[in-house]
Short mmCIF file of C-alpha atoms and ligand atoms in Angstrom, two decimals:
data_model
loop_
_atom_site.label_atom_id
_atom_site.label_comp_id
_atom_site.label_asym_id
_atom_site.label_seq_id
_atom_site.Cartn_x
_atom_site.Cartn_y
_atom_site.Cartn_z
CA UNK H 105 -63.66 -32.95 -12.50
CA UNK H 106 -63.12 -32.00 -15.85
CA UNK H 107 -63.66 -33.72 -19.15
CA UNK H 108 -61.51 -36.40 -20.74
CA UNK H 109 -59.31 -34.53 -23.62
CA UNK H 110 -59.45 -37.07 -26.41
CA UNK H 111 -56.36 -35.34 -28.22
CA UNK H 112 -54.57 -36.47 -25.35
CA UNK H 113 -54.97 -40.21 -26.64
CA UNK H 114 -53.29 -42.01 -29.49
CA UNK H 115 -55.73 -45.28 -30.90
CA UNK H 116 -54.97 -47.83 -28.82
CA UNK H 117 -55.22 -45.07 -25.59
CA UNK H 118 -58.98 -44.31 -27.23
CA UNK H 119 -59.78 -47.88 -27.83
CA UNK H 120 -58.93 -48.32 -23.70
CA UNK H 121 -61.01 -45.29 -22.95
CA UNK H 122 -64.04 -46.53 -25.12
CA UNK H 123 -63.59 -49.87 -23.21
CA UNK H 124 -63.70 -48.45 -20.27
CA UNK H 125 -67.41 -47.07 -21.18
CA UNK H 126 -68.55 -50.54 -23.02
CA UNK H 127 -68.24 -49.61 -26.22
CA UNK H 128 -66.06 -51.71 -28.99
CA UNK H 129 -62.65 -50.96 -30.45
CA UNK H 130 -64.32 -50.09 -33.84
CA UNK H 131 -65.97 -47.64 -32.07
CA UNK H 132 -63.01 -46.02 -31.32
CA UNK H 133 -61.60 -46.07 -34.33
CA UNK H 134 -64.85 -44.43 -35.59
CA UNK H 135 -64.34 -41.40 -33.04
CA UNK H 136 -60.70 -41.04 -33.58
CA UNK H 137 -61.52 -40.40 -37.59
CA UNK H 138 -63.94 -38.21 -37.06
CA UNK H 139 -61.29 -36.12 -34.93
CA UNK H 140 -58.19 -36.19 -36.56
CA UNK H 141 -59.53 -36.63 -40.33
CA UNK H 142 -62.56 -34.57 -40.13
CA UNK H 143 -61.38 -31.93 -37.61
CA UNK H 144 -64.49 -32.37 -35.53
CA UNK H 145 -64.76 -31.44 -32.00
CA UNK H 146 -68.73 -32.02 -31.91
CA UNK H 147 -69.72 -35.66 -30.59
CA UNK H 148 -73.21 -34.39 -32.21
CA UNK H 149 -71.83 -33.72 -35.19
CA UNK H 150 -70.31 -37.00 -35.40
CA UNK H 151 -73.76 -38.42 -36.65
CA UNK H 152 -72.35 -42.18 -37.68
CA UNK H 153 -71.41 -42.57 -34.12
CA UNK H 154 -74.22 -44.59 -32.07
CA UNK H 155 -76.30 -42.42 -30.22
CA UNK H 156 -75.84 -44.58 -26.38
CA UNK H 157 -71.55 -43.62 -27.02
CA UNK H 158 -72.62 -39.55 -28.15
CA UNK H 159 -74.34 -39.70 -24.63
CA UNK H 160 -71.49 -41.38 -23.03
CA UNK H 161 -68.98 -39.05 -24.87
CA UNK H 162 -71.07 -35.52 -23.35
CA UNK H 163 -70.45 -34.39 -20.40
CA UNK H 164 -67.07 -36.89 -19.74
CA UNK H 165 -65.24 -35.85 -22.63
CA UNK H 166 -64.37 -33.10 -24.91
CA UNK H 167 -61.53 -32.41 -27.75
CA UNK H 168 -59.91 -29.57 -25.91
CA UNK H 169 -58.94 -26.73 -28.49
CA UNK H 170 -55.80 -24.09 -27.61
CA UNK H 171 -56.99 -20.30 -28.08
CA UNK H 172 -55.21 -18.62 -31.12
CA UNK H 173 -54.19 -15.65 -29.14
CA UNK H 174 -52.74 -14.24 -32.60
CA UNK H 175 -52.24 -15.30 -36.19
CA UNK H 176 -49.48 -13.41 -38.93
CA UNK H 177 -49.42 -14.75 -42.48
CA UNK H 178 -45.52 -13.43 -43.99
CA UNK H 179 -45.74 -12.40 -47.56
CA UNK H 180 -43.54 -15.85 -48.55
CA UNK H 181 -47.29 -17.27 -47.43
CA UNK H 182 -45.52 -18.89 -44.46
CA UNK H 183 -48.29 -18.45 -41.12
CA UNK H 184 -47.76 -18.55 -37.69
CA UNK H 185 -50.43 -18.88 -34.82
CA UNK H 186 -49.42 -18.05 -31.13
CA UNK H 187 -51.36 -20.48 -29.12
CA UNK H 188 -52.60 -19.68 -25.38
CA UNK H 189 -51.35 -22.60 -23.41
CA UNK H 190 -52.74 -21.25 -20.08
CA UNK H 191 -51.58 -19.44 -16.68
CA UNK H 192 -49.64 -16.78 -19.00
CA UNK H 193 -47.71 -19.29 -21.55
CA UNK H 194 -48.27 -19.41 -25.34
CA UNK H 195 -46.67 -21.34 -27.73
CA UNK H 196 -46.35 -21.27 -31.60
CA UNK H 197 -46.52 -23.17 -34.41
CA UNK H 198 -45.70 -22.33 -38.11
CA UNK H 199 -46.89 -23.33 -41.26
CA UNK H 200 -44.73 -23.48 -44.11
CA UNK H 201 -46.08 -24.15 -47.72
CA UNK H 202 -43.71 -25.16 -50.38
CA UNK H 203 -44.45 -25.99 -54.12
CA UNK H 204 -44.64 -30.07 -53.32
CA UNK H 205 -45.17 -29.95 -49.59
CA UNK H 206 -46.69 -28.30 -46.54
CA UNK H 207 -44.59 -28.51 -43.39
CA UNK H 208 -45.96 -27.69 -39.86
CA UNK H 209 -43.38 -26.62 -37.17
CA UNK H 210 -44.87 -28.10 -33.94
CA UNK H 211 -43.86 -26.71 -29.92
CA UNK H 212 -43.55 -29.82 -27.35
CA UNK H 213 -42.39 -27.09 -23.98
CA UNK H 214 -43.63 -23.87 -22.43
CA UNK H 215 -40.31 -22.62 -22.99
CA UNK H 216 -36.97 -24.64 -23.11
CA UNK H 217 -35.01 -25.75 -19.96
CA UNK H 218 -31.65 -26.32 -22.41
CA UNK H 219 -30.98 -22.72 -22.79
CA UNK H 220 -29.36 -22.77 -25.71
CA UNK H 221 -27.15 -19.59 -26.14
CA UNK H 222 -28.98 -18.39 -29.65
CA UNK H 223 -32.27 -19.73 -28.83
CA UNK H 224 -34.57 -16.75 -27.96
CA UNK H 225 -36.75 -19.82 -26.26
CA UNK H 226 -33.84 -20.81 -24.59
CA UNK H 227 -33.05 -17.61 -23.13
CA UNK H 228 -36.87 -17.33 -22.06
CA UNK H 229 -36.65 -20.06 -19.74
CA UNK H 230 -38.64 -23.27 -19.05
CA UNK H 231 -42.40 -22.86 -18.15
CA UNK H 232 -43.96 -26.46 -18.50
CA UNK H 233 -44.04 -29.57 -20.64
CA UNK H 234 -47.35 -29.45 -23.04
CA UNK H 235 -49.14 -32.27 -22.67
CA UNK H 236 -50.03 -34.55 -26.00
CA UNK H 237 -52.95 -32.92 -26.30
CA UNK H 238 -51.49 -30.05 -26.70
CA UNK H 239 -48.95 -30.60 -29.06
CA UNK H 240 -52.00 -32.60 -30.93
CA UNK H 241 -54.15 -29.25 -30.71
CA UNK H 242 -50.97 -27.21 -33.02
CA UNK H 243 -51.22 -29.40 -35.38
CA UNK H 244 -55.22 -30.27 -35.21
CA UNK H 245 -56.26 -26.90 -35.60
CA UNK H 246 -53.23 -25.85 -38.25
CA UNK H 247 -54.68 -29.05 -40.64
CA UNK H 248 -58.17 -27.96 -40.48
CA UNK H 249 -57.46 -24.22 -40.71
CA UNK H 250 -55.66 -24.32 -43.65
CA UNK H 251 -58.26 -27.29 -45.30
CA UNK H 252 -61.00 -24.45 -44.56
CA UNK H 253 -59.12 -21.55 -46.06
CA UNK H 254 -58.04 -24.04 -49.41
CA UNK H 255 -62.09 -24.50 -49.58
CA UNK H 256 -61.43 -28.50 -49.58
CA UNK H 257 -62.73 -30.16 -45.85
CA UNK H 258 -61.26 -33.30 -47.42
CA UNK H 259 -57.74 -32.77 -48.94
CA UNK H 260 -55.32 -32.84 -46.95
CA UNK H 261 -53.04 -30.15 -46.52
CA UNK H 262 -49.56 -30.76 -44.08
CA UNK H 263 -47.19 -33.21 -45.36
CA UNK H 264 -44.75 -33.03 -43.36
CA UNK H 265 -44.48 -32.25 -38.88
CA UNK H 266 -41.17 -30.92 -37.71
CA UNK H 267 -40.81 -30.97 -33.73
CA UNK H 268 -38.95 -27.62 -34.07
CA UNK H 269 -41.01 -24.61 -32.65
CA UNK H 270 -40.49 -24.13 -29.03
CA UNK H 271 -39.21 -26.69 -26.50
CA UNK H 272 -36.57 -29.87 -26.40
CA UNK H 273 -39.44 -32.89 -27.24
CA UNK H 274 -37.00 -35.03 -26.08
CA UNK H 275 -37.43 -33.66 -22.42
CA UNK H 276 -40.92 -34.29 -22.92
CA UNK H 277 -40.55 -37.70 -23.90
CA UNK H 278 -43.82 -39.11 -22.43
CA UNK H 279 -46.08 -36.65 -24.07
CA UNK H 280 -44.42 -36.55 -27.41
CA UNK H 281 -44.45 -40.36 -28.56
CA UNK H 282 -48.11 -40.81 -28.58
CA UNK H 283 -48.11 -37.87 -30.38
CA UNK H 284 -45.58 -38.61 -33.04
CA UNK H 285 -48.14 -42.02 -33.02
CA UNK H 286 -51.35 -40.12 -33.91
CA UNK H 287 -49.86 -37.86 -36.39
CA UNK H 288 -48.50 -42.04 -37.87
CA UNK H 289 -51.76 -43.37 -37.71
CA UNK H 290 -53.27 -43.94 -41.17
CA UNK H 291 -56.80 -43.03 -39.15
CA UNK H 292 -54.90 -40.27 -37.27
CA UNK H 293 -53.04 -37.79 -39.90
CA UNK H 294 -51.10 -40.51 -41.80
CA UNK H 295 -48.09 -39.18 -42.19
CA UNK H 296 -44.87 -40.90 -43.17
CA UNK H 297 -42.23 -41.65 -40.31
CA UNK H 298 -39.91 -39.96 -42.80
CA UNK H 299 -41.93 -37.00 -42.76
CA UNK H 300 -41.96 -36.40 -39.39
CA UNK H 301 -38.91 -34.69 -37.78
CA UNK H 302 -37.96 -34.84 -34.37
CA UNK H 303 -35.32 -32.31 -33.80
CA UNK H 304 -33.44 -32.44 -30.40
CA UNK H 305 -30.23 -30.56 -29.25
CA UNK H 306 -28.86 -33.98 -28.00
CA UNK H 307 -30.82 -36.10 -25.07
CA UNK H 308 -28.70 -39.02 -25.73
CA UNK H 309 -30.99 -41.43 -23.66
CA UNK H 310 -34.08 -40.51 -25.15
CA UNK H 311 -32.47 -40.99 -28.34
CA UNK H 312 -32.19 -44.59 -28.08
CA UNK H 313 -35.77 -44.73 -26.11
CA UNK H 314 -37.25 -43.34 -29.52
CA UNK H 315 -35.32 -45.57 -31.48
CA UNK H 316 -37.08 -48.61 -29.48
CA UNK H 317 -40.52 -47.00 -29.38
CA UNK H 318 -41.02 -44.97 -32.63
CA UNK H 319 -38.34 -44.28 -35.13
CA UNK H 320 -39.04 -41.24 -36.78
CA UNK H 321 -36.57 -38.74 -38.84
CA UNK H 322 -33.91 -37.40 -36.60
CA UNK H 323 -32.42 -33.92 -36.57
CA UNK H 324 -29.64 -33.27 -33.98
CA UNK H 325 -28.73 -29.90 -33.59
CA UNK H 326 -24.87 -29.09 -32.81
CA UNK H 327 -23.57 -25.87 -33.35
CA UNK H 328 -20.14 -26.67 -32.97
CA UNK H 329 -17.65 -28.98 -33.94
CA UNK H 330 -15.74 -29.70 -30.10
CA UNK H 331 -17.36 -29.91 -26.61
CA UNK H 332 -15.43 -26.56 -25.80
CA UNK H 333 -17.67 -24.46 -27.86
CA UNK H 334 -20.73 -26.57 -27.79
CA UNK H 335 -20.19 -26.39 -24.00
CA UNK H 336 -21.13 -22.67 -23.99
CA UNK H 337 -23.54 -22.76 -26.71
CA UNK H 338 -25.76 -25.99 -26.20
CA UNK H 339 -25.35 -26.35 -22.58
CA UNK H 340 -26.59 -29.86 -22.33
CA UNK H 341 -23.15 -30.88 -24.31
CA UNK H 342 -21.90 -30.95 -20.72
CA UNK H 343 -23.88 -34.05 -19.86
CA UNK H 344 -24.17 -35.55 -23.02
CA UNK H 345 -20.78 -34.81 -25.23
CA UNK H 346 -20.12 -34.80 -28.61
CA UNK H 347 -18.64 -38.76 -29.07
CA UNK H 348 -21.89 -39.96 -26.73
CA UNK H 349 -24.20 -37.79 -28.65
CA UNK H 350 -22.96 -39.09 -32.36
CA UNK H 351 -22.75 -42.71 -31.06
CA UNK H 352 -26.00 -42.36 -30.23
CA UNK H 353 -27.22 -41.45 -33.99
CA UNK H 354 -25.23 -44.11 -35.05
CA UNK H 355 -27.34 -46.61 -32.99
CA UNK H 356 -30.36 -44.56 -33.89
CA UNK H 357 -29.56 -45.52 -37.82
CA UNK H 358 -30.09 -48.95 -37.18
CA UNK H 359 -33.84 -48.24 -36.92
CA UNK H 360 -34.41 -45.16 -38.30
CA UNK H 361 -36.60 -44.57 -41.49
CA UNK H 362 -34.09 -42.36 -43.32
CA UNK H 363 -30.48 -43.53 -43.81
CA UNK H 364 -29.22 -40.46 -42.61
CA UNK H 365 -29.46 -38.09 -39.73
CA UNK H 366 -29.77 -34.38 -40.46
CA UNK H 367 -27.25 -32.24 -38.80
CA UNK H 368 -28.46 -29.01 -37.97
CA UNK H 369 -25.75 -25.76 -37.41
CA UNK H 370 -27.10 -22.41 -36.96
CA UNK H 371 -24.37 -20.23 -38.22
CA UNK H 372 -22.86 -17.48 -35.52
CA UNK H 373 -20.83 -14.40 -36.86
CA UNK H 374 -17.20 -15.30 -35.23
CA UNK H 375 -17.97 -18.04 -33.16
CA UNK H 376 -18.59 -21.06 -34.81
CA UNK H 377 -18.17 -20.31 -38.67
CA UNK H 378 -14.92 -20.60 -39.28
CA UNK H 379 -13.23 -22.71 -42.60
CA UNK H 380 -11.50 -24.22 -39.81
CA UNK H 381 -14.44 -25.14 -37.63
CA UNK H 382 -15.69 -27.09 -40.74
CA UNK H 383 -12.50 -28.88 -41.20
CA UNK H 384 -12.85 -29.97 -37.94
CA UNK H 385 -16.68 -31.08 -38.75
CA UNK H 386 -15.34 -32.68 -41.95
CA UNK H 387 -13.06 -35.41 -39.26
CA UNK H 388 -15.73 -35.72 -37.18
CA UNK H 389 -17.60 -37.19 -40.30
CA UNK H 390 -16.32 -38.06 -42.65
CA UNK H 391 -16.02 -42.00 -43.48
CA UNK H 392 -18.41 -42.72 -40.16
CA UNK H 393 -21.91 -41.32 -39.69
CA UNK H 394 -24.01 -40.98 -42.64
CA UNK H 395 -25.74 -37.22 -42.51
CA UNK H 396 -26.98 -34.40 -44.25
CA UNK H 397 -25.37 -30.81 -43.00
CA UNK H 398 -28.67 -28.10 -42.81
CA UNK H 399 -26.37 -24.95 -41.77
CA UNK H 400 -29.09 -22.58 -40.42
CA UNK H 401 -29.18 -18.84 -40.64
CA UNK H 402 -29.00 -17.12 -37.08
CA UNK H 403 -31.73 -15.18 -36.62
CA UNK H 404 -30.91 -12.49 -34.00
CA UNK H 405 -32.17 -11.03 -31.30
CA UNK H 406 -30.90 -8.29 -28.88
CA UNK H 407 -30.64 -10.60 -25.76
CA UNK H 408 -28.01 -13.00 -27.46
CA UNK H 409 -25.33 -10.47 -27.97
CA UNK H 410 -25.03 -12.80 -31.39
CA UNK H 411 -24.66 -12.08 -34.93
CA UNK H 412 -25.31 -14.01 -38.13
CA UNK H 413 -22.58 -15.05 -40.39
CA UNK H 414 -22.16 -13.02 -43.52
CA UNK H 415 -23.50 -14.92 -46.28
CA UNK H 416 -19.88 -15.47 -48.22
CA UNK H 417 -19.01 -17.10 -44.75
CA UNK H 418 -22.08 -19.43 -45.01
CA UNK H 419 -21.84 -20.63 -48.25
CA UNK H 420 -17.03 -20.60 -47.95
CA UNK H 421 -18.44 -23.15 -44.81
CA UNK H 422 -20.70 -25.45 -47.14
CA UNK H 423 -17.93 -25.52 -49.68
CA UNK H 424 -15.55 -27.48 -47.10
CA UNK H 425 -18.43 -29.38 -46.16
CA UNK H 426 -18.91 -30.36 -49.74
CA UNK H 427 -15.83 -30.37 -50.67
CA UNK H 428 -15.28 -33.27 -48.58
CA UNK H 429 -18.25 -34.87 -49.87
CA UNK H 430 -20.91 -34.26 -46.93
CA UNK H 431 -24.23 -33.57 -48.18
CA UNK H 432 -24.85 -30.34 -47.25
CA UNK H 433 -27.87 -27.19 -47.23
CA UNK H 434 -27.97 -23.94 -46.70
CA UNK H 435 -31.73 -23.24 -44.68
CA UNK H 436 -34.11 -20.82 -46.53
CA UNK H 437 -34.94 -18.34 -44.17
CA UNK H 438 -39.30 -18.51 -44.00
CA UNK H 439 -41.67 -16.13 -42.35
CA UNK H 440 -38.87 -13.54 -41.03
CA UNK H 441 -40.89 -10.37 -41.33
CA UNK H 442 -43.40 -12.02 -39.02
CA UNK H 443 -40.29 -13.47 -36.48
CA UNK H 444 -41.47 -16.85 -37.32
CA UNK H 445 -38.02 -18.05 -38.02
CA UNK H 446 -35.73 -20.58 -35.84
CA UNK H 447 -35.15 -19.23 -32.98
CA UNK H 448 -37.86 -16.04 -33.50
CA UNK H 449 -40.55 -17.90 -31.93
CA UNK H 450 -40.48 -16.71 -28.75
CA UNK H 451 -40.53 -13.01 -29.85
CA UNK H 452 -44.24 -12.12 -27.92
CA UNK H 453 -43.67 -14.24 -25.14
CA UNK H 454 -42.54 -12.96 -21.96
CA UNK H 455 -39.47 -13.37 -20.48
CA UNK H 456 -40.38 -15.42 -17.14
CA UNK H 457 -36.69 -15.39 -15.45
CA UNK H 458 -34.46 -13.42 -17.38
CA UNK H 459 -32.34 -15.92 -18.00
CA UNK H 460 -31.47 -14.31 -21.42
CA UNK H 461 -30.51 -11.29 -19.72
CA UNK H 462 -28.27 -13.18 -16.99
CA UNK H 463 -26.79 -15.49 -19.88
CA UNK H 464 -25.68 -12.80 -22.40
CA UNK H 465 -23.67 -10.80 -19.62
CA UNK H 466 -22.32 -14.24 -17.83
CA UNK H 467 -20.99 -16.32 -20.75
CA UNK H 468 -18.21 -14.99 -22.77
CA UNK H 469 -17.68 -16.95 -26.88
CA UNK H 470 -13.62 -16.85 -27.91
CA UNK H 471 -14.14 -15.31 -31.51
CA UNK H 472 -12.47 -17.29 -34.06
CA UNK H 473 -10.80 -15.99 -37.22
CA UNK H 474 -12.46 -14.42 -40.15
CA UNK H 475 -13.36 -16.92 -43.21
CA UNK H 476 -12.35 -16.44 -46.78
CA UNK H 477 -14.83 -15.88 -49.35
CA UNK H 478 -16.54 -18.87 -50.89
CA UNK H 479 -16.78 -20.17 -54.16
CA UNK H 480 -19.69 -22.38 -55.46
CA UNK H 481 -22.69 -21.89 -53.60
CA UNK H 482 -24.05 -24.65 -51.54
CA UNK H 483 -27.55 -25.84 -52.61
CA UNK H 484 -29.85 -24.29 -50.36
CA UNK H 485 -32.93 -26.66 -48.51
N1 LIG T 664 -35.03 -28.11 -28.99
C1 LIG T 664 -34.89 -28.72 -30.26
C2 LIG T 664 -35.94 -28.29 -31.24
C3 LIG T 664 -36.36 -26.87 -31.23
S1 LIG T 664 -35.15 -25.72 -31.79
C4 LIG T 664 -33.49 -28.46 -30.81
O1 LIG T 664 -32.76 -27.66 -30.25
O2 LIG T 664 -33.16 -29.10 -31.79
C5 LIG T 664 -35.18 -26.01 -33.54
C6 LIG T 664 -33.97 -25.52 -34.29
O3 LIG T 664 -33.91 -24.10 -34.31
C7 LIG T 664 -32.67 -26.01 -33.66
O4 LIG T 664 -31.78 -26.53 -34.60
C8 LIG T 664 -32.15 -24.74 -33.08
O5 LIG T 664 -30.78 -24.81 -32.92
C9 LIG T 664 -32.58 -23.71 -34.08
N2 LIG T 664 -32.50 -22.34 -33.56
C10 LIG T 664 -32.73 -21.94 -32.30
N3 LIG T 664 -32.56 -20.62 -32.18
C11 LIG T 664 -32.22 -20.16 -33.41
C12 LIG T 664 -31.94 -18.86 -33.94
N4 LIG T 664 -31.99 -17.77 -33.17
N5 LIG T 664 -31.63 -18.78 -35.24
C13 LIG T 664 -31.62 -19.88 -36.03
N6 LIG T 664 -31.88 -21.12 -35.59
C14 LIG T 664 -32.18 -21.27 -34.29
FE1 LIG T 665 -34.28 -25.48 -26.29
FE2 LIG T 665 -33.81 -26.17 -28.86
FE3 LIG T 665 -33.85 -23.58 -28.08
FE4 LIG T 665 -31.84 -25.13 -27.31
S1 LIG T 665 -32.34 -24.55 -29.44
S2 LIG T 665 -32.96 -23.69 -26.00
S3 LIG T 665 -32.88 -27.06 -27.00
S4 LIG T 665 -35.56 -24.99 -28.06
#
């Protein structure tokens, strides 16, 4: 049998684990610090810890480390690891350093059973849930990594966790909320609910399950203004619509540690970009749910048969948006010479099904018209 992995438990998990080998809650609490604070994997190392629970701990249980299969550093200083998830699947996860923040883009799936049309995870296909311990590891190893290479074991680096690398976390609900609960935990990574992101193209039932079980900052991303388009591009929009979907931020508010929900909308060349597409976003808004418009750059690749939006038609789009007085961003693009971008992250992953290659001949996006040229830019994020 193989060991216990103790990433795979949040505190109260732990403190049932330690209790299940005699030893006291504060013991647990001891052990979780000196793996999530202090990065260490060693029960030897852990020298405070009594010696009877460092012979309990070897043997039964280990803290179960991914293999970086690869790491890029992009010349904006953004990093990205590939991580070797086993049985041929790797995931990524991407660290993003700003001037008063550190942000660490986090993978919950092998893969992505959505299959979102401009998603090169999407078109990759779904492999397998990761576990919490493994969406623990990303963001274990990323902390300490970057603590060793700032010379400072004791600062603290990542501010903030966005659930945006590879996979819908709300489709792997069970594994992600202790997660979201360790990266919480003031003896975990103590992070601040509105600092950590879950992003989700629109599982309305889990929405209101992590409303009830821990509210964090919400990001839905929709793509489209109608269930027509968002049909094609987000397929889940055909289970879950459009009205369902935004009442379901609107109960989400109620609990939720922002006041708003971010509104992600990865801009495609012709299909979803028009001034009249955001007029349309502007009813669906305006005067009802309280949000911030991020309008993404599309980051292409060959299998999506997609473009990005000219920049004019980006920022012409923000003006409506703006215009109309929704809060509204314009995405920096971050690591693209090392395809760390939305979207990128499946770049050296293989393709298990070819679904990309089946999608891009089988589903066929109604241009819409050309946009006029903006005026005032848009802030950008
Ligand atoms: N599955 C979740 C989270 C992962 S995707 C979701 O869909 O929200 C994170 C974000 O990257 C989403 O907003 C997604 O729409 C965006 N994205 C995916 N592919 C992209 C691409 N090729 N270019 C730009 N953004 C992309
Ligand atoms: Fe999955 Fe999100 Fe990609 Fe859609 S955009 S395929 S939900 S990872």
């Amino acid at each position: 049998m193989s060991a216990d992995n103790l990433l795979d438990y949040d505190l109260p998990a732990l403190q049932g684990w330690c209790a299940g080998v005699g030893e006291k809650p504060f013991r647990a609490t001891q052990l979780f610090r000196w793996i999530h604070q202090r990065g260490c994997a060693d029960f030897e190392a852990m020298t405070d810890l009594a010696r009877s629970l460092r012979g309990k701990l070897a043997g039964t249980a280990e803290v179960r480390r991914l293999a970086v299969l690869s790491e890029h550093a992009a010349a904006d200083g953004t990093l990205k690891w590939l991580f070797d998830v086993g049985a041929g699947d790797a995931v990524e996860s991407v660290f993003i350093p700003e001037d008063d923040r550190a942000t660490l883009c986090i993978s919950s799936q092998a893969g992505c059973a959505v299959g979102c049309r401009f998603c090169a995870t999407g078109h990759q296909g779904f492999s397998r849930n990761l576990s919490t311990g493994e969406i623990l590891a990303q963001l274990w190893f990323a902390e300490h990594r970057m603590r060793a290479a700032r010379g400072d074991a004791a600062a603290r680096v990542i501010s903030n966790v966005v659930m945006m690398g590879m996979g819908e976390p709300l489709q792997n609900y069970a594994a992600l909320v202790p997660a979201l609960r360790v990266m919480l935990d003031d003896h975990g990574y103590g992070l601040s609910r509105r600092r950590v992101t879950v992003s989700t193209s629109g599982v309305v039932p889990m929405i209101d399950r992590l409303r009830e079980d821990c509210p964090v900052a919400l990001a839905v991303s929709l793509h489209a203004p109608d269930d027509a388009l968002r049909d094609q591009l987000v397929p889940l929009n055909r289970k879950y619509p459009i009205a369902e979907l935004l009442a379901a931020c609107e109960r989400y508010l109620a609990a939720a540690p922002r006041d708003f929900i971010t509104i992600e909308y990865c801009m495609l060349d012709g299909v979803n970009d028009s001034p009249a597409q955001a007029r349309q976003l502007v009813a669906l808004f305006r005067h009802r749910l309280p949000v911030k418009f991020n309008l993404i750059p599309f980051n292409p690749f060959p299998a999506s048969g997609l473009l990005r939006s000219p920049r004019e038609r980006v920022l012409a789009f923000g003006d409506v948006l703006l215009e109309a007085g929704l809060v509204t961003t314009i995405r920096k693009t971050r690591g693209d010479d090392i395809a760390a971008a939305c979207g990128q992250l499946a770049g050296e992953v293989q393709d298990r099904t070819d679904v990309g290659g089946r999608r891009a001949r089988s589903i066929p996006i109604v241009p819409s018209p050309a946009a006029a040229p903006g005026r005032t830019p848009p802030p950008t994020a």
